[in-house]
Coordinates of C-alpha atoms in Angstrom, one line a residue:
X1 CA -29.5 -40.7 112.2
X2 CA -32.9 -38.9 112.1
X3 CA -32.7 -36.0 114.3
X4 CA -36.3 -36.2 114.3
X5 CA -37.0 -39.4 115.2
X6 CA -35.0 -39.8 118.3
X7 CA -35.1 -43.5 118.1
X8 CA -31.5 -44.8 119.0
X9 CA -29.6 -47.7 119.7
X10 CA -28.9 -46.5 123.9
X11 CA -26.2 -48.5 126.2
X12 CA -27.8 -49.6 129.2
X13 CA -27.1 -49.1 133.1
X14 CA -27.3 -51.7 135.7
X15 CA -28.8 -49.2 138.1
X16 CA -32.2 -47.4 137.3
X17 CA -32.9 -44.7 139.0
X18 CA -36.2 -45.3 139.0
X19 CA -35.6 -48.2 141.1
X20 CA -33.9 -46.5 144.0
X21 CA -35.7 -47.0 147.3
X22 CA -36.9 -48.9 150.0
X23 CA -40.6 -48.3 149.9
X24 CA -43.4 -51.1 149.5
X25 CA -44.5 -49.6 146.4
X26 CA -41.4 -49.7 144.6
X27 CA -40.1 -53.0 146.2
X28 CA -42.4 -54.6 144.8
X29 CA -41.4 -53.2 141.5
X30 CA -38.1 -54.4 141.9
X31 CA -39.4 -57.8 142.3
X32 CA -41.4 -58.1 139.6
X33 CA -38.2 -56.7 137.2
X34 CA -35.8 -59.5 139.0
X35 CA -39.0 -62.0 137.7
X36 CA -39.1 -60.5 134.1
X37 CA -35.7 -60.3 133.5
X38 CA -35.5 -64.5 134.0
X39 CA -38.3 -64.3 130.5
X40 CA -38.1 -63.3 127.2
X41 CA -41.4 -62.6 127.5
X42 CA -42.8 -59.2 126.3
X43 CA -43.0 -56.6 129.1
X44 CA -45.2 -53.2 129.3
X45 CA -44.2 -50.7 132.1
X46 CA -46.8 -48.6 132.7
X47 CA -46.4 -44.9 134.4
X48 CA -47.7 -41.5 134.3
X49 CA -45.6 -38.7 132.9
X50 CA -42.3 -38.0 134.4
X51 CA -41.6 -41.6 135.2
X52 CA -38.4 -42.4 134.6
X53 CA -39.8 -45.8 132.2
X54 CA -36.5 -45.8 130.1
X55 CA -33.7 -46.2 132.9
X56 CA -36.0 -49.2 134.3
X57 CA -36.2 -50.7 130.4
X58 CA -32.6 -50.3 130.1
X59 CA -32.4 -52.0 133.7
X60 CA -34.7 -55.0 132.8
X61 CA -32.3 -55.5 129.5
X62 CA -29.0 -55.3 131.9
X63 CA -30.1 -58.3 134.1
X64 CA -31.5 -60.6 131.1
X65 CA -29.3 -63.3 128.8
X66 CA -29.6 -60.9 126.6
X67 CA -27.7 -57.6 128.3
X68 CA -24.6 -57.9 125.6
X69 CA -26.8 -57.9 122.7
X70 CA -28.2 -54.4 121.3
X71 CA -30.9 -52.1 123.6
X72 CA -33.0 -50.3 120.6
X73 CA -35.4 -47.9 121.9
X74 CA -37.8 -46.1 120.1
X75 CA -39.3 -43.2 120.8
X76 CA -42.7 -43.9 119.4
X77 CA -44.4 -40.2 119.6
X78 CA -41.7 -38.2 117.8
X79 CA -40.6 -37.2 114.3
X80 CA -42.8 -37.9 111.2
X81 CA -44.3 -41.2 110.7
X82 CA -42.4 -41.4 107.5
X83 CA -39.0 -40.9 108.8
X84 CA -39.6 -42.9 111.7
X85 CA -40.6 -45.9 109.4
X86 CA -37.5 -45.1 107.2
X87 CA -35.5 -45.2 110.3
X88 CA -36.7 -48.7 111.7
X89 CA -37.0 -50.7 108.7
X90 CA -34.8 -49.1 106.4
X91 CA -35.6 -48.4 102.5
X92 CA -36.9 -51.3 100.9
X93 CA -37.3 -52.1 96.9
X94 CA -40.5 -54.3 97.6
X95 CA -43.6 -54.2 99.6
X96 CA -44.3 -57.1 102.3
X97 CA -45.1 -60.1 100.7
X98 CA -47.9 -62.2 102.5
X99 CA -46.0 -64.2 104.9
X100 CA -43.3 -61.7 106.2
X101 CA -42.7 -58.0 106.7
X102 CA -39.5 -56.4 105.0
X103 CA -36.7 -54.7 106.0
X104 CA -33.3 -53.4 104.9
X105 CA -29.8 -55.1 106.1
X106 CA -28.9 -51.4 107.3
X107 CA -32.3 -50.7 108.8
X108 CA -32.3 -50.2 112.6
X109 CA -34.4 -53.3 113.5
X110 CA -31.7 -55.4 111.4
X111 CA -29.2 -54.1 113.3
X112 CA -30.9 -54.6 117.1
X113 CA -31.5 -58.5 116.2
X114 CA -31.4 -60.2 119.2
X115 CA -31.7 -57.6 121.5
X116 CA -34.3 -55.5 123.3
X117 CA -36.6 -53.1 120.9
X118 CA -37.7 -50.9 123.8
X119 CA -41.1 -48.7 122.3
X120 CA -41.3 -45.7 124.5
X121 CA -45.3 -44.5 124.7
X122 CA -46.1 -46.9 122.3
X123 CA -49.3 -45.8 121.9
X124 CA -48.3 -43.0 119.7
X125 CA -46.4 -45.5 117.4
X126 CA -48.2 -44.0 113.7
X127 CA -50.9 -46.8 112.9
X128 CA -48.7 -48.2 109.6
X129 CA -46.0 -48.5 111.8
X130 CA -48.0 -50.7 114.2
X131 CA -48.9 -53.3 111.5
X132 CA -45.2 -53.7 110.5
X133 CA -44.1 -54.0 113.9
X134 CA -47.0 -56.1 114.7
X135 CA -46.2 -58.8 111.9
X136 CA -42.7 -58.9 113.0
X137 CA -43.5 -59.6 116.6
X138 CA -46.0 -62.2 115.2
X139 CA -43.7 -64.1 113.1
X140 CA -40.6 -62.9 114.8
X141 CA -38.8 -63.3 111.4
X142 CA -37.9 -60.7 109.0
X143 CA -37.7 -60.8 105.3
X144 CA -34.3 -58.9 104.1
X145 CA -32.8 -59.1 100.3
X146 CA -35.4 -61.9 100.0
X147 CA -34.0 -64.3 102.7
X148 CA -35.9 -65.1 105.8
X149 CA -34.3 -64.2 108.8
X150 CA -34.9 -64.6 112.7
X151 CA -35.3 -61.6 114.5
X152 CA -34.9 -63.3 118.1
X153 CA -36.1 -59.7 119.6
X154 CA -37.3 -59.2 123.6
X155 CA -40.1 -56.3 123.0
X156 CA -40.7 -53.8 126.0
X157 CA -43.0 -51.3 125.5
X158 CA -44.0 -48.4 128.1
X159 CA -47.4 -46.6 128.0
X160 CA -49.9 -44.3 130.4
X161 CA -52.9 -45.9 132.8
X162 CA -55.0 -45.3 129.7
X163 CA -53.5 -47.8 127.0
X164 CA -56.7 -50.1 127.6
X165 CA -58.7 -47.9 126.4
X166 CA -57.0 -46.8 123.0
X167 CA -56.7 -50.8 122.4
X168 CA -60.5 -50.9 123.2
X169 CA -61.0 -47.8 120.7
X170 CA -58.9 -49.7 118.1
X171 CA -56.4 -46.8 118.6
X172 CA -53.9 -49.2 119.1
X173 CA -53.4 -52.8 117.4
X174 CA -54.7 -55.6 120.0
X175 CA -52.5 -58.1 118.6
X176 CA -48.9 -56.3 119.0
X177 CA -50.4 -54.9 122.7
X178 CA -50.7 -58.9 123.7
X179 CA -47.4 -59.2 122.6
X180 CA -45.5 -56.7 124.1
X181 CA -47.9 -57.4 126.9
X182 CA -47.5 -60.5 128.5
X183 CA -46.8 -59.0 131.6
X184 CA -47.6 -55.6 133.1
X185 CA -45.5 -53.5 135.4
X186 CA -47.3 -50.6 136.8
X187 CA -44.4 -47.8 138.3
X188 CA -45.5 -46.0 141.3
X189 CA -45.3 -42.5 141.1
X190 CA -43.6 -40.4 143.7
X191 CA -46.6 -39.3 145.6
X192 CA -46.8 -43.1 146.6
X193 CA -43.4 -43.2 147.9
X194 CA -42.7 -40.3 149.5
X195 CA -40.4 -42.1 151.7
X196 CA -38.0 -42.5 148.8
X197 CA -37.7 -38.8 147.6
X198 CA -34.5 -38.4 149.7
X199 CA -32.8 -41.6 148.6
X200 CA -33.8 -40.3 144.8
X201 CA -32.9 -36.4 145.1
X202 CA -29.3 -38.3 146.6
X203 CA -28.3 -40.2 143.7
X204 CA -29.4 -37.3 141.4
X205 CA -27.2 -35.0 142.9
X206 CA -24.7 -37.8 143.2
X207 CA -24.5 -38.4 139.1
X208 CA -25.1 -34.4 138.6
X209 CA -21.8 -33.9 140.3
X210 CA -19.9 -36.8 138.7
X211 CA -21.0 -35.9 135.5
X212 CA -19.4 -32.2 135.9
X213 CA -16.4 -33.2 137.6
X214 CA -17.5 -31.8 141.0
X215 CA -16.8 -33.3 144.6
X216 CA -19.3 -35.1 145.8
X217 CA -22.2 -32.5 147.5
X218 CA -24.7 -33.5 150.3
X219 CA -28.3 -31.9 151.6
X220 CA -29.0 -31.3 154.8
X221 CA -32.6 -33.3 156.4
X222 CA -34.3 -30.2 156.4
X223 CA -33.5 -29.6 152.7
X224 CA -35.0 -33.9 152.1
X225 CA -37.8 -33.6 154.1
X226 CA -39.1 -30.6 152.0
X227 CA -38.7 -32.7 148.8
X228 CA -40.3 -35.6 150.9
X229 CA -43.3 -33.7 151.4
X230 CA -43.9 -32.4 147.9
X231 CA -46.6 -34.3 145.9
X232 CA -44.3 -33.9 142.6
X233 CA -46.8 -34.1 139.9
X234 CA -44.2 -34.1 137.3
X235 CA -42.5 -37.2 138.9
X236 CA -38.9 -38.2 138.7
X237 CA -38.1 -35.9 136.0
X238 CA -39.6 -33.1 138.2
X239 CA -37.3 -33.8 141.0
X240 CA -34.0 -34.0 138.9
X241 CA -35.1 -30.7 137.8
X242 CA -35.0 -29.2 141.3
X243 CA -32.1 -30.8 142.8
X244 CA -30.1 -29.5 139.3
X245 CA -31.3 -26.5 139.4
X246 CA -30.2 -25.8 143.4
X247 CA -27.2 -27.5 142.4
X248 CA -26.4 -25.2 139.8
X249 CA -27.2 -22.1 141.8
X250 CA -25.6 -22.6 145.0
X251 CA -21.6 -22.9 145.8
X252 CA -21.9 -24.7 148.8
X253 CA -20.6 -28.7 149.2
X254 CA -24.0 -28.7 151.5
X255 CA -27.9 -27.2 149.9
X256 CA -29.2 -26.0 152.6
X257 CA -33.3 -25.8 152.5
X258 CA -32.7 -22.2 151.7
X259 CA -31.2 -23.3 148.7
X260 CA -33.9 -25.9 147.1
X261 CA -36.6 -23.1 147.7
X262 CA -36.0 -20.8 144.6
X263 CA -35.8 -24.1 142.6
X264 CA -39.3 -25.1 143.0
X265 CA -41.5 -24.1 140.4
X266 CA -44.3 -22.5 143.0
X267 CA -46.3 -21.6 139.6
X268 CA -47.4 -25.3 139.6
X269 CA -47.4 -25.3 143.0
X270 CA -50.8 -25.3 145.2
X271 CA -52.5 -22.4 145.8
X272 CA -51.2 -21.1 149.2
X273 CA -48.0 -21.4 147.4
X274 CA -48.7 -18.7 144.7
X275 CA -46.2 -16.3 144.6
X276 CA -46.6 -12.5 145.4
X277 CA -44.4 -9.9 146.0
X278 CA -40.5 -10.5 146.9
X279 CA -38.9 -13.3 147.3
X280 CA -38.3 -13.4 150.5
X281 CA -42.2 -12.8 151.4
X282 CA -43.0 -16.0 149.3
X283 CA -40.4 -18.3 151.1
X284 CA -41.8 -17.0 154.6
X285 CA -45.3 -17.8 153.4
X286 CA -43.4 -21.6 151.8
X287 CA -42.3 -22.1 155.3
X288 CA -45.3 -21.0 157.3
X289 CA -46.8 -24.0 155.4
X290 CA -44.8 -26.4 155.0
X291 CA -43.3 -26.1 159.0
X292 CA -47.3 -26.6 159.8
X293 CA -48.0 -29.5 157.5
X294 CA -45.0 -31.0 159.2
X295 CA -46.4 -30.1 162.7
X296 CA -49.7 -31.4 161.9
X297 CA -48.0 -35.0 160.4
X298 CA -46.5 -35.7 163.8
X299 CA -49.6 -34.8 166.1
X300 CA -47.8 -31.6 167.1
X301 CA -45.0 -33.4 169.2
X302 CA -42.3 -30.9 168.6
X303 CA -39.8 -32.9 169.1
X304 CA -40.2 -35.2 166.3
X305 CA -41.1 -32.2 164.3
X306 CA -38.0 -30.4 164.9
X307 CA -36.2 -33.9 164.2
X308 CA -37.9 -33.8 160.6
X309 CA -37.0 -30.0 160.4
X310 CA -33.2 -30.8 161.0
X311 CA -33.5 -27.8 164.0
X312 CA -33.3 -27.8 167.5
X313 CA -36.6 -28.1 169.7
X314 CA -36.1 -24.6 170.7
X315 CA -35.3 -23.4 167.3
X316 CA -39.0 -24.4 165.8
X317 CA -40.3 -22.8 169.1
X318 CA -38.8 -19.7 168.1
X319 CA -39.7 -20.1 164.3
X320 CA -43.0 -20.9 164.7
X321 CA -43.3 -17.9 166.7
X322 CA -42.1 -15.5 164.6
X323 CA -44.3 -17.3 161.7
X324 CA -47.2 -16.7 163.5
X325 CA -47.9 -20.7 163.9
X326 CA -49.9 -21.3 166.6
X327 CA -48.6 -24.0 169.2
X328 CA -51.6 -24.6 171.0
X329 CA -52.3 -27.7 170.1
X330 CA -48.3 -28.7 170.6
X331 CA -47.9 -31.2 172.9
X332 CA -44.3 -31.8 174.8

């Protein structure tokens, strides 16, 4: 296999991770997978960066007829356009005849026929490698040692809010984006549904400590609502580097809030949140903010801020005292 490349034949999960949650946002997503995943029809996922679009491919391919048969996925932007074409259509003695494209019988796409070909950020797929692809999803027959054969593919492609405009620009072949296009799926990303950042930082701790061997680990509400109220620009793959990384630093079978603080990567953070001197002047100034926001979310009823906190009514008196928060506009 080409290291390069990355393209690789991946076994699916039932569960996406992606998918975890109750929100609106990403209910609805959940929906519309259930809906593709009765089709054969092509499907494009759309999502910013950091979204996890592979575990909800794999997920899509899980629930359809077709979950026994190969999940090929292809990551489109990587390796040299060369290898990459070596890689999915094998080497070939003859160039494509008029009517169908060619491949070898040991060429990746031979051996994912009648599966899923799963195109991660297709829109860096190398413009040669569109046209083959192309006249294979347009035929959906391949020609290999001269015979005609059926390639009986589902195509799923991901891609960011701005693959209209590189098929406008010609960037990107129009007729292989209505294929793998028939319908869209557009993933939230997390700063619409806050409410599931708990639920998600959960199940990544969950499958970080199974996957070392380590007892199941919990975090306590104080530690979720801080990951709740973060705006996570670098998405899902943002938050599993957080949770990890206080996972990996800390002993304890609970994280305590105290814990996911050195995790966060207060460089791309917000300005207030620069860091400055010690660390322990940087997470006083982290919870002066962040003990206000929450203050300022709930109208300044202490209680329910202090239920949000994890602490005792008394305790965020006392904190936001010694803060310097002013409670003036707090209302019992």
């Amino acid at each position: 296999m080409l290291a390069e490349v990355r393209a690789r034949l991946v076994k699916t999960s039932p569960t996406a991770l992606e998918l975890v949650g109750r929100s609106a946002a990403i209910a609805r997503v959940q929906e519309l997978v259930r809906r593709a995943a009765m089709s054969d029809a092509g499907v494009l996922l759309v999502a910013d960066q950091g979204v996890d679009v592979t575990s909800v491919a794999a997920d899509l391919h899980s629930r359809a007829r077709r979950s026994a048969a190969p999940f090929l996925q292809v990551d489109c932007g990587s390796g040299d356009p060369a290898r990459l074409d070596e890689w999915l259509f094998g080497t070939v003695p003859e160039a494509a005849t008029g009517d169908l494209e060619v491949a070898s019988r040991d060429s990746q796409i031979a051996a994912s026929f009648g599966g899923t070909i799963f195109l991660r950020d297709v829109a860096e797929l190398p413009a040669s490698v569109q046209g083959r692809l192309a006249r294979i999803a347009r035929d959906g027959e391949v020609r290999i040692d001269g015979q005609p054969i059926a390639t009986n593919m589902r195509w799923v492609a991901s891609a960011t809010p701005g693959i209209e405009s590189d098929v406008q620009t010609n960037r990107f072949r129009s007729d292989l984006y209505r294929r793998v296009a028939k319908s869209r799926i557009d993933l939230p990303p997390l700063r619409d549904r806050a409410e599931d950042v708990p639920a998600l930082a959960a199940r990544v701790l969950d499958d970080w400590c199974a996957a070392r061997g380590h007892a199941p680990r919990t975090m306590t509400q104080a530690a979720l609502a801080l990951l709740a109220a973060l705006t996570w620009s670098g998405n899902l793959a943002e938050l599993r580097s957080v949770v990890e990384r206080a996972a990996q630093e800390t002993r304890h079978d609970v994280i305590q809030i105290e814990d996911v603080l050195p995790a966060l990567n207060l460089e791309r953070a917000p300005a207030r949140f620069i860091p400055s001197g010690q660390l322990r002047e940087a997470r006083l100034r982290f919870e002066r903010d962040y003990i206000s926001a929450v203050l300022q979310h709930h109208g300044w009823r202490m209680a329910e801020a202090a239920a949000t906190l994890g602490i005792q009514r008394p305790n965020l008196y006392r904190k936001a005292r010694q803060l310097g928060i002013p409670l003036t506009r707090a209302s019992e």
